[in-house]
Short mmCIF file of C-alpha atoms and ligand atoms in Angstrom, two decimals:
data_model
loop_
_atom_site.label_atom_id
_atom_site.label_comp_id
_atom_site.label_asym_id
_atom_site.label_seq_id
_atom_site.Cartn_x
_atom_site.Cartn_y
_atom_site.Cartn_z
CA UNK A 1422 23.72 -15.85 17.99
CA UNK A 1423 25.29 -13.29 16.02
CA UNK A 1424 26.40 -14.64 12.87
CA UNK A 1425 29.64 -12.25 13.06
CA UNK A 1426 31.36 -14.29 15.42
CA UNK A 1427 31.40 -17.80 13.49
CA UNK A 1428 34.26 -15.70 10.73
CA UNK A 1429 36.97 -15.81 12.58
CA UNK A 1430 36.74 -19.34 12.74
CA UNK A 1431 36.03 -21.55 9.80
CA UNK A 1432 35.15 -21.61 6.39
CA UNK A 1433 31.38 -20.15 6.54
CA UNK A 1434 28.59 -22.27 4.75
CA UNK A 1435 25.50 -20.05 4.70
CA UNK A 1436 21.95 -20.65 2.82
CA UNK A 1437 19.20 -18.14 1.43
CA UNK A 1438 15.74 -19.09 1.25
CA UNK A 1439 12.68 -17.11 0.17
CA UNK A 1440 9.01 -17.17 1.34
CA UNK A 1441 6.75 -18.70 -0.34
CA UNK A 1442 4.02 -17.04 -2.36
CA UNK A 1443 0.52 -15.73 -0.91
CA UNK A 1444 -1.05 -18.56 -2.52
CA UNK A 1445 1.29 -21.33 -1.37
CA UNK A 1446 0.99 -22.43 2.15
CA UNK A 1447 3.17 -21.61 4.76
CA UNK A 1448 4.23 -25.26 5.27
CA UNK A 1449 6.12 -25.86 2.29
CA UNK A 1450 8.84 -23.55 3.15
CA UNK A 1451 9.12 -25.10 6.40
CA UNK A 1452 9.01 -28.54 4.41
CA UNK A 1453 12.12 -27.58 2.31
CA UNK A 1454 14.01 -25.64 5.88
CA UNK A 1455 13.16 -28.87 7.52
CA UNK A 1456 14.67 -30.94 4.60
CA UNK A 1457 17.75 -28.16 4.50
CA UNK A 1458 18.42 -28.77 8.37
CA UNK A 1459 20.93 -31.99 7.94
CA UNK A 1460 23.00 -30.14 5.73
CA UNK A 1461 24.55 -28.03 8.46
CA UNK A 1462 24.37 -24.63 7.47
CA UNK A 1463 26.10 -21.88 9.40
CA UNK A 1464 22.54 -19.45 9.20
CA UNK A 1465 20.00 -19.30 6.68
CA UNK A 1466 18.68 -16.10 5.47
CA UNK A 1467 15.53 -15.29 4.88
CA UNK A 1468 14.30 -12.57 1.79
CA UNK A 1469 11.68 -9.98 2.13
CA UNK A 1470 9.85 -9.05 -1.00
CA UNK A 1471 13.12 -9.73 -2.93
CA UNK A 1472 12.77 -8.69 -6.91
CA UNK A 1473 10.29 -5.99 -5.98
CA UNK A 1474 7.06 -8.41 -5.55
CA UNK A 1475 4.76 -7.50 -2.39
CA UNK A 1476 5.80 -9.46 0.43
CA UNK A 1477 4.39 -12.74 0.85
CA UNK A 1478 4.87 -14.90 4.46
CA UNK A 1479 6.19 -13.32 7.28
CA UNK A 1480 10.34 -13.23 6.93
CA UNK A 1481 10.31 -12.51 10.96
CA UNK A 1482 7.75 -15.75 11.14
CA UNK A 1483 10.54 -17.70 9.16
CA UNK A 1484 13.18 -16.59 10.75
CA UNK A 1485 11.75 -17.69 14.23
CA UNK A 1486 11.28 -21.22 12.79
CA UNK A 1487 14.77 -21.82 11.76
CA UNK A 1488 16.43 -20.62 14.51
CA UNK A 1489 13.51 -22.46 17.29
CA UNK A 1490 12.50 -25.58 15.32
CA UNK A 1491 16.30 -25.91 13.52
CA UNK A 1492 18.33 -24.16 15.82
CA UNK A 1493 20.19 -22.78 13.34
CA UNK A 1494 21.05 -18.95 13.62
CA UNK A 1495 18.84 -16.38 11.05
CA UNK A 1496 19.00 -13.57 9.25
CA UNK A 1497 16.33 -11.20 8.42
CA UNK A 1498 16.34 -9.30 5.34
CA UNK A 1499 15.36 -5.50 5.90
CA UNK A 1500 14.81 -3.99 3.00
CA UNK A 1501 14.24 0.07 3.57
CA UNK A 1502 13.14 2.16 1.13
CA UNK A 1503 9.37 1.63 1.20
CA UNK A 1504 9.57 1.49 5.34
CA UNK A 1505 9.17 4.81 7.69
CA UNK A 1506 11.18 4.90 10.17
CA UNK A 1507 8.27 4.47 12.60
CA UNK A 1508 7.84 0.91 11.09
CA UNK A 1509 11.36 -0.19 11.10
CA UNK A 1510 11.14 0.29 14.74
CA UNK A 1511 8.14 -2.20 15.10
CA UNK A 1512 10.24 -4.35 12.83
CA UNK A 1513 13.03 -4.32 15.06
CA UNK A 1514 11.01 -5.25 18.29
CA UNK A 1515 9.80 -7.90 16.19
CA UNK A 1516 12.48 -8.94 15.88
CA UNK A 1517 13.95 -8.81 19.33
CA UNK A 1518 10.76 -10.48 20.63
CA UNK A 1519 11.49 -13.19 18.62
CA UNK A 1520 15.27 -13.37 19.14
CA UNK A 1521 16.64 -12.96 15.66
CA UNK A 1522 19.51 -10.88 16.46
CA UNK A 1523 20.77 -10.51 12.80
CA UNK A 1524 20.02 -8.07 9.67
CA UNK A 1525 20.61 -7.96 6.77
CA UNK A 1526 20.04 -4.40 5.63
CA UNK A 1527 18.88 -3.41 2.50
CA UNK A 1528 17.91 -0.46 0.49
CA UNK A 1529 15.56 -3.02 -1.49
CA UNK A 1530 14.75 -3.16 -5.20
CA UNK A 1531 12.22 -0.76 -6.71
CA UNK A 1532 8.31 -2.14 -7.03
CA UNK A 1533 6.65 0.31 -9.65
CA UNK A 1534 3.90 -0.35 -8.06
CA UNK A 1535 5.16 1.06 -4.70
CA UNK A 1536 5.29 4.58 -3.78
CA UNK A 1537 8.84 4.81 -1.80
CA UNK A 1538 8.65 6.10 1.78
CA UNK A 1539 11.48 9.16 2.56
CA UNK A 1540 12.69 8.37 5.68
CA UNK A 1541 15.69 5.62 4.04
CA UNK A 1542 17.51 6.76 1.02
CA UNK A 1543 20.30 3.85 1.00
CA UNK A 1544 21.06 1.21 2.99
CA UNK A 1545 23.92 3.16 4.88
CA UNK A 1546 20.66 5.01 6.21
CA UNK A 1547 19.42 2.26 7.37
CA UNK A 1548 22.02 0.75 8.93
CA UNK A 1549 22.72 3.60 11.37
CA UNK A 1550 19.11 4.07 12.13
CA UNK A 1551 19.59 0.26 13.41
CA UNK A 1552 22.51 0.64 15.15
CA UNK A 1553 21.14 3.96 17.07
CA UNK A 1554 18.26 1.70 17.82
CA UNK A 1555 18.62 -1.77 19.06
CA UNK A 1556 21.20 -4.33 19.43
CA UNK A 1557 21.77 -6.36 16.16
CA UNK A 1558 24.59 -7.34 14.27
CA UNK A 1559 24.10 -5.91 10.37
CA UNK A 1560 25.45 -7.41 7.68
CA UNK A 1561 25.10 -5.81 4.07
CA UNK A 1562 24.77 -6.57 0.00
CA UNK A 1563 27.95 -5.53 -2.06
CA UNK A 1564 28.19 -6.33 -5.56
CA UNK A 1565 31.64 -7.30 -7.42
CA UNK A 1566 30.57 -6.11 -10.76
CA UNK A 1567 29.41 -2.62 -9.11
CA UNK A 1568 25.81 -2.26 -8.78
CA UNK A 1569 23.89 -1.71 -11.72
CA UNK A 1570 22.69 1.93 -10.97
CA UNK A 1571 26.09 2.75 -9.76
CA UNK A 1572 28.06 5.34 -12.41
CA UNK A 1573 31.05 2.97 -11.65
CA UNK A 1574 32.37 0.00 -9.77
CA UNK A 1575 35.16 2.50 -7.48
CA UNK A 1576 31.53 4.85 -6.89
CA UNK A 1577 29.89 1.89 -5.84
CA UNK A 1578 33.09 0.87 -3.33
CA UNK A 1579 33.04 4.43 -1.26
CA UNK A 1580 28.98 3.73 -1.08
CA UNK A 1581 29.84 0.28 0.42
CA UNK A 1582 32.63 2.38 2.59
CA UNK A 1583 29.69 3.82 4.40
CA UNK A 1584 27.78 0.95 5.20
CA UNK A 1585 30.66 -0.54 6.78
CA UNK A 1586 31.54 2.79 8.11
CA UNK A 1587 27.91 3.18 9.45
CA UNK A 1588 28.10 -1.09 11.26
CA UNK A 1589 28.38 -3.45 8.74
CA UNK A 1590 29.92 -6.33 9.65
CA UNK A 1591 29.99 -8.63 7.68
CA UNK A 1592 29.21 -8.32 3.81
CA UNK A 1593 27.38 -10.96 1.19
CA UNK A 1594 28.13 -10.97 -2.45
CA UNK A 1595 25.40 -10.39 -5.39
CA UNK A 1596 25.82 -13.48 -7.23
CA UNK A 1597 28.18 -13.53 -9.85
CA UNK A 1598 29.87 -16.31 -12.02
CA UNK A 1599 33.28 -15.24 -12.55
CA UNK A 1600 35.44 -15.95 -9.43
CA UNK A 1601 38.30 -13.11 -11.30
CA UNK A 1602 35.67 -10.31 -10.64
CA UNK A 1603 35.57 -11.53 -6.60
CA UNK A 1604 39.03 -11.65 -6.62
CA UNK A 1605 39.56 -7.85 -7.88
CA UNK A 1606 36.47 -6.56 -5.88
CA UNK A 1607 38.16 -7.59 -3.01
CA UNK A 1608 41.89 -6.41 -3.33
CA UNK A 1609 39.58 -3.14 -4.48
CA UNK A 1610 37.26 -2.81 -1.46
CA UNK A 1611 40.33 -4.18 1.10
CA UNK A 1612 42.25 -1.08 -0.39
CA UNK A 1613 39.17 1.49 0.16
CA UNK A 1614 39.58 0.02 3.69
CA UNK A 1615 36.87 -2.20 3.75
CA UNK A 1616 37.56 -5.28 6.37
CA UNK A 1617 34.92 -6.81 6.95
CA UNK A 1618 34.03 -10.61 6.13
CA UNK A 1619 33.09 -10.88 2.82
CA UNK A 1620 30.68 -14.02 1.70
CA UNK A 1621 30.72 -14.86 -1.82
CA UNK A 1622 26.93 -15.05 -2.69
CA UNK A 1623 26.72 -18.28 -5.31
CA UNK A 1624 23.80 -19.10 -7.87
CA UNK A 1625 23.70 -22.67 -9.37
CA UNK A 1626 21.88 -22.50 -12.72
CA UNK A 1627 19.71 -25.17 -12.70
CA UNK A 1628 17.69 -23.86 -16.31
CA UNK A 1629 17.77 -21.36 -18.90
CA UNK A 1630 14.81 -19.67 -17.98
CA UNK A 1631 15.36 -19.03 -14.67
CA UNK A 1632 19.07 -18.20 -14.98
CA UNK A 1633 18.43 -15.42 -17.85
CA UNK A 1634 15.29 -13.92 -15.37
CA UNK A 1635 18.22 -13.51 -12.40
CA UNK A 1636 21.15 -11.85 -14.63
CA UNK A 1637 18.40 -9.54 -16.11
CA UNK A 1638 17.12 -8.66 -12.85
CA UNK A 1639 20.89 -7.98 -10.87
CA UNK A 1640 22.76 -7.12 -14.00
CA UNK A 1641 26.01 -10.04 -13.28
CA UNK A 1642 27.94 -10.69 -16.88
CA UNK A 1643 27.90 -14.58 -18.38
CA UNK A 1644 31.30 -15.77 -18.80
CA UNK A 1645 32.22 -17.54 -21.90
CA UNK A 1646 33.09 -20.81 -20.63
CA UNK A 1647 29.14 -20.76 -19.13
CA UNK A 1648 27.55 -19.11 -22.06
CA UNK A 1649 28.69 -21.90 -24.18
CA UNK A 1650 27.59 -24.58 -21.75
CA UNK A 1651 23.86 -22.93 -22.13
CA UNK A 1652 24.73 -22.69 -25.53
CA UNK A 1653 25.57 -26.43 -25.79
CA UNK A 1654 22.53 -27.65 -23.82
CA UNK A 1655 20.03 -25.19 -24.66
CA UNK A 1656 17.59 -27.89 -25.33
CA UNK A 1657 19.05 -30.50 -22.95
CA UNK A 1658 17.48 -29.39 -19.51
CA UNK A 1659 19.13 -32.35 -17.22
CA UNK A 1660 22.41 -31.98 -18.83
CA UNK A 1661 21.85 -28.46 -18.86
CA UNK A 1662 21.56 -28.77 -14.76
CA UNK A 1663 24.12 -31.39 -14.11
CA UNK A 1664 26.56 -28.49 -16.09
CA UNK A 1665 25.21 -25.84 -14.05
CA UNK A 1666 25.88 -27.81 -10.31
CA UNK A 1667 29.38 -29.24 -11.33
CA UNK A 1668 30.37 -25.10 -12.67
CA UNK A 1669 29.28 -23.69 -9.41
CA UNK A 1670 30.53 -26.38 -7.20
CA UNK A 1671 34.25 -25.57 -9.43
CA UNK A 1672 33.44 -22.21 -8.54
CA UNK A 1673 33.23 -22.49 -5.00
CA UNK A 1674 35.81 -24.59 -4.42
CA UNK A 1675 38.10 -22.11 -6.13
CA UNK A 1676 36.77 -19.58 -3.96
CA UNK A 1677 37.91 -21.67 -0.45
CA UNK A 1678 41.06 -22.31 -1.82
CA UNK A 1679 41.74 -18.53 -2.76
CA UNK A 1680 40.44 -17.83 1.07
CA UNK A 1681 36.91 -17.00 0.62
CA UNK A 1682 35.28 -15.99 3.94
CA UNK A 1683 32.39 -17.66 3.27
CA UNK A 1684 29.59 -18.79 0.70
CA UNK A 1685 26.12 -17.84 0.92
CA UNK A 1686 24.36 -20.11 -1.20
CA UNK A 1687 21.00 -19.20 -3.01
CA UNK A 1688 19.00 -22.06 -2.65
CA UNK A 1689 16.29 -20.92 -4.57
CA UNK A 1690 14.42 -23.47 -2.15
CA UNK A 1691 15.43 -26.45 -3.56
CA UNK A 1692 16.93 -28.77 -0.90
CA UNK A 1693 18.07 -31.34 -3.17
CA UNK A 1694 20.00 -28.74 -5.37
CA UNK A 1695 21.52 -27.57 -1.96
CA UNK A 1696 22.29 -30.98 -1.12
CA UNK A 1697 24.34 -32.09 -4.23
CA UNK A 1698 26.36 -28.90 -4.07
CA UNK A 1699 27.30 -29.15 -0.10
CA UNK A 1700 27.89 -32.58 -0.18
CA UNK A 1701 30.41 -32.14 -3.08
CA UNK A 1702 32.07 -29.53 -1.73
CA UNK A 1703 32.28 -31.25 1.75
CA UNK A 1704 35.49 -30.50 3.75
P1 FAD B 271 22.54 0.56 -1.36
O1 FAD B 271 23.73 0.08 -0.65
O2 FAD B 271 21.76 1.68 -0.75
O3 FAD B 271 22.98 0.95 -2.85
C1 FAD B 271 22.02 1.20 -3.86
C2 FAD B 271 22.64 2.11 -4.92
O4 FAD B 271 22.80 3.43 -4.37
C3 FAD B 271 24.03 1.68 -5.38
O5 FAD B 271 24.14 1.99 -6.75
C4 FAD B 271 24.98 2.57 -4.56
O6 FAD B 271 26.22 2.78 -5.21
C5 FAD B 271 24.15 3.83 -4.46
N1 FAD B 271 24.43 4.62 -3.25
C6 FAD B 271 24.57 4.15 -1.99
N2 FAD B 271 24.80 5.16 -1.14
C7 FAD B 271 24.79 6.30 -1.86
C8 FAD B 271 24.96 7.68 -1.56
N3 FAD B 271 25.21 8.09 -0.31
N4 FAD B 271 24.88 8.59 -2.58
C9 FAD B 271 24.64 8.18 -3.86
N5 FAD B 271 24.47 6.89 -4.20
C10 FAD B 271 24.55 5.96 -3.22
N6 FAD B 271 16.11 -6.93 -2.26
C11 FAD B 271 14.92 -7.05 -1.63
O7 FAD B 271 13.98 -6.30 -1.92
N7 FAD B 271 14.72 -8.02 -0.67
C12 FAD B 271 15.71 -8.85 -0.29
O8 FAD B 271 15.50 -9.71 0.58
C13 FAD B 271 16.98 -8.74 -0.92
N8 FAD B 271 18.02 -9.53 -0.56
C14 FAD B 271 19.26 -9.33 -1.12
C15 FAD B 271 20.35 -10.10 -0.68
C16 FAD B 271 21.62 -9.91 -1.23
C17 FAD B 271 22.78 -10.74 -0.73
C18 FAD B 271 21.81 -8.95 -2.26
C19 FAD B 271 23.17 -8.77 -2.88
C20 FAD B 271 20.74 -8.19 -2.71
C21 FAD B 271 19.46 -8.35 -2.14
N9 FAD B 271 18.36 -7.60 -2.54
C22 FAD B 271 17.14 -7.74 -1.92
C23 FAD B 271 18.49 -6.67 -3.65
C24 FAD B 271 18.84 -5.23 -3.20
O9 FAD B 271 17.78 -4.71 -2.42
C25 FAD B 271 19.03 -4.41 -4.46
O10 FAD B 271 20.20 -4.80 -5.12
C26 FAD B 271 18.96 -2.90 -4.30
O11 FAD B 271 18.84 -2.34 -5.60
C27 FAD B 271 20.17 -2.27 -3.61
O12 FAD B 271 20.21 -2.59 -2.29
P2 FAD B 271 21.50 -2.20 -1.39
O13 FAD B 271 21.15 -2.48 0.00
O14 FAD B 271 22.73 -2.77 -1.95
O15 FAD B 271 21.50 -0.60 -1.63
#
């Protein structure tokens, strides 16, 4: 199924899962998708060598298990810029041989480590190589607080322009925790012409540590309000957590009532966090 379709009609509830380290069996991801299952997602998406490590498990393998053990629809993350064209292609019939019709295309983060291929400067590139290609629905990253290597946030809008422009159709958010810099990205990118479903991507923090790792990695601001909540629990872990759930599940609630299209939830593979959150926020 092509995840495009389900906008029109509801309020969509989408997941993001990871795969699991080289050293951890493939198993435990399937553990936590099997345990993710009852909670009724739209699609879960899977990452591919997100925060420039090497790519562990297969996404495509993932991907196939969700959508034939869970039949629940998948995306594939694509990142591009260390692929040739040559093995995007093989990718992509992949892909089709395993009948995940959805994309998420990527330009992908930089691995030091990793000498970048020339054939994919940006994900725009990708995305028409795709489309010229092979029958998928795309869907793309934005970012509300502009991208960090962006000169701008208004640059970073007429670069998003082009993937729409290029087949795009449908859009998840970097994750971000004030719902005022959604609400301006949007009236910004709906008046560069951008009109395509937009999914508000959503981050619990569930610990210091982790939560500081993520903002330094994607560059999203700390709003007051949750700085002084880590502040306040600093060395309160549980309290710390139970602050972090209730703030994002405000958060997203906000977001529905201001007429989100959807939320794509990063579950950071923790079913039970994922559980508390879509229970409470239950329709
Ligand atoms: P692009 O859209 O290509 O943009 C990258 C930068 O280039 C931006 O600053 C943009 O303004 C600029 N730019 C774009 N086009 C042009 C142009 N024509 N001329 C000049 N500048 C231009 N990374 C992974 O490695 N694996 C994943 O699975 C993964 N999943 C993600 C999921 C989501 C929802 C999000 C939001 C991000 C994800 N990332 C992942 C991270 C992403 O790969 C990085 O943020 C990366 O740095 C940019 O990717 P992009 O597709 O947004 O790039």
């Amino acid at each position: 199924m092509k995840v495009a379709s389900l906008f029109p009609e509801k309020h969509v509830l989408s997941f993001e899962v990871f795969p699991p380290k080289p050293d951890v069996p493939i198993s435990k991801i399937y553990e936590t998708l099997d345990a993710l299952k009852s909670l009724h997602p739209d699609f879960i998406s899977v990452t591919y060598g997100a925060g420039g490590s090497v790519p562990g498990a297969s996404t495509a393998e993932i991907c196939a298990y969700i959508q034939d053990q869970l039949q629940i629809p998948a995306i594939a993350h694509l990142p591009c810029i260390n692929e040739s064209k040559e093995s995007v292609l093989e990718k992509m019939r992949d892909f089709r041989a395993r009948g995940i019709e959805n994309i998420l295309a990527l330009r992908g983060d930089r691995n030091p480590s990793v000498q970048p291929k020339n054939d994919f400067s940006f994900a725009s590139d990708l995305i028409r190589f795709i489309k010229q290609n092979g029958d998928f629905d795309i869907a793309a990253a934005c970012y509300p607080e502009g991208h960090p290597e962006a000169p701008d946030l208004d640059t970073d809008i007429l670069h998003l322009k082009e993937k729409t422009d290029a087949g795009a159709t449908h859009l998840i958010t970097q994750l971000f925790y004030s719902n005022k810099d959604f609400y301006t990205f949007r009236e910004k990118i709906a008046a560069a012409g951008v009109s395509v479903p937009v999914e508000a991507g959503i981050m619990p923090v569930t610990s210091k540590k982790s939560i500081e790792r993520m903002v330094s990695l994607c560059g999203a601001s700390i709003p007051k309000r949750l700085a002084k909540l880590m502040a306040r629990y600093s060395d309160d872990p549980a309290s710390l957590k139970a602050a972090g759930l209730e703030y994002a599940i405000e958060q997203i609630l906000d977001l529905r009532e201001q007429g989100a299209d959807g939320i794509h939830l990063y579950t950071m593979n923790n079913p039970d966090v994922a559980r508390y959150i879509t229970e409470a926020i239950a329709e």
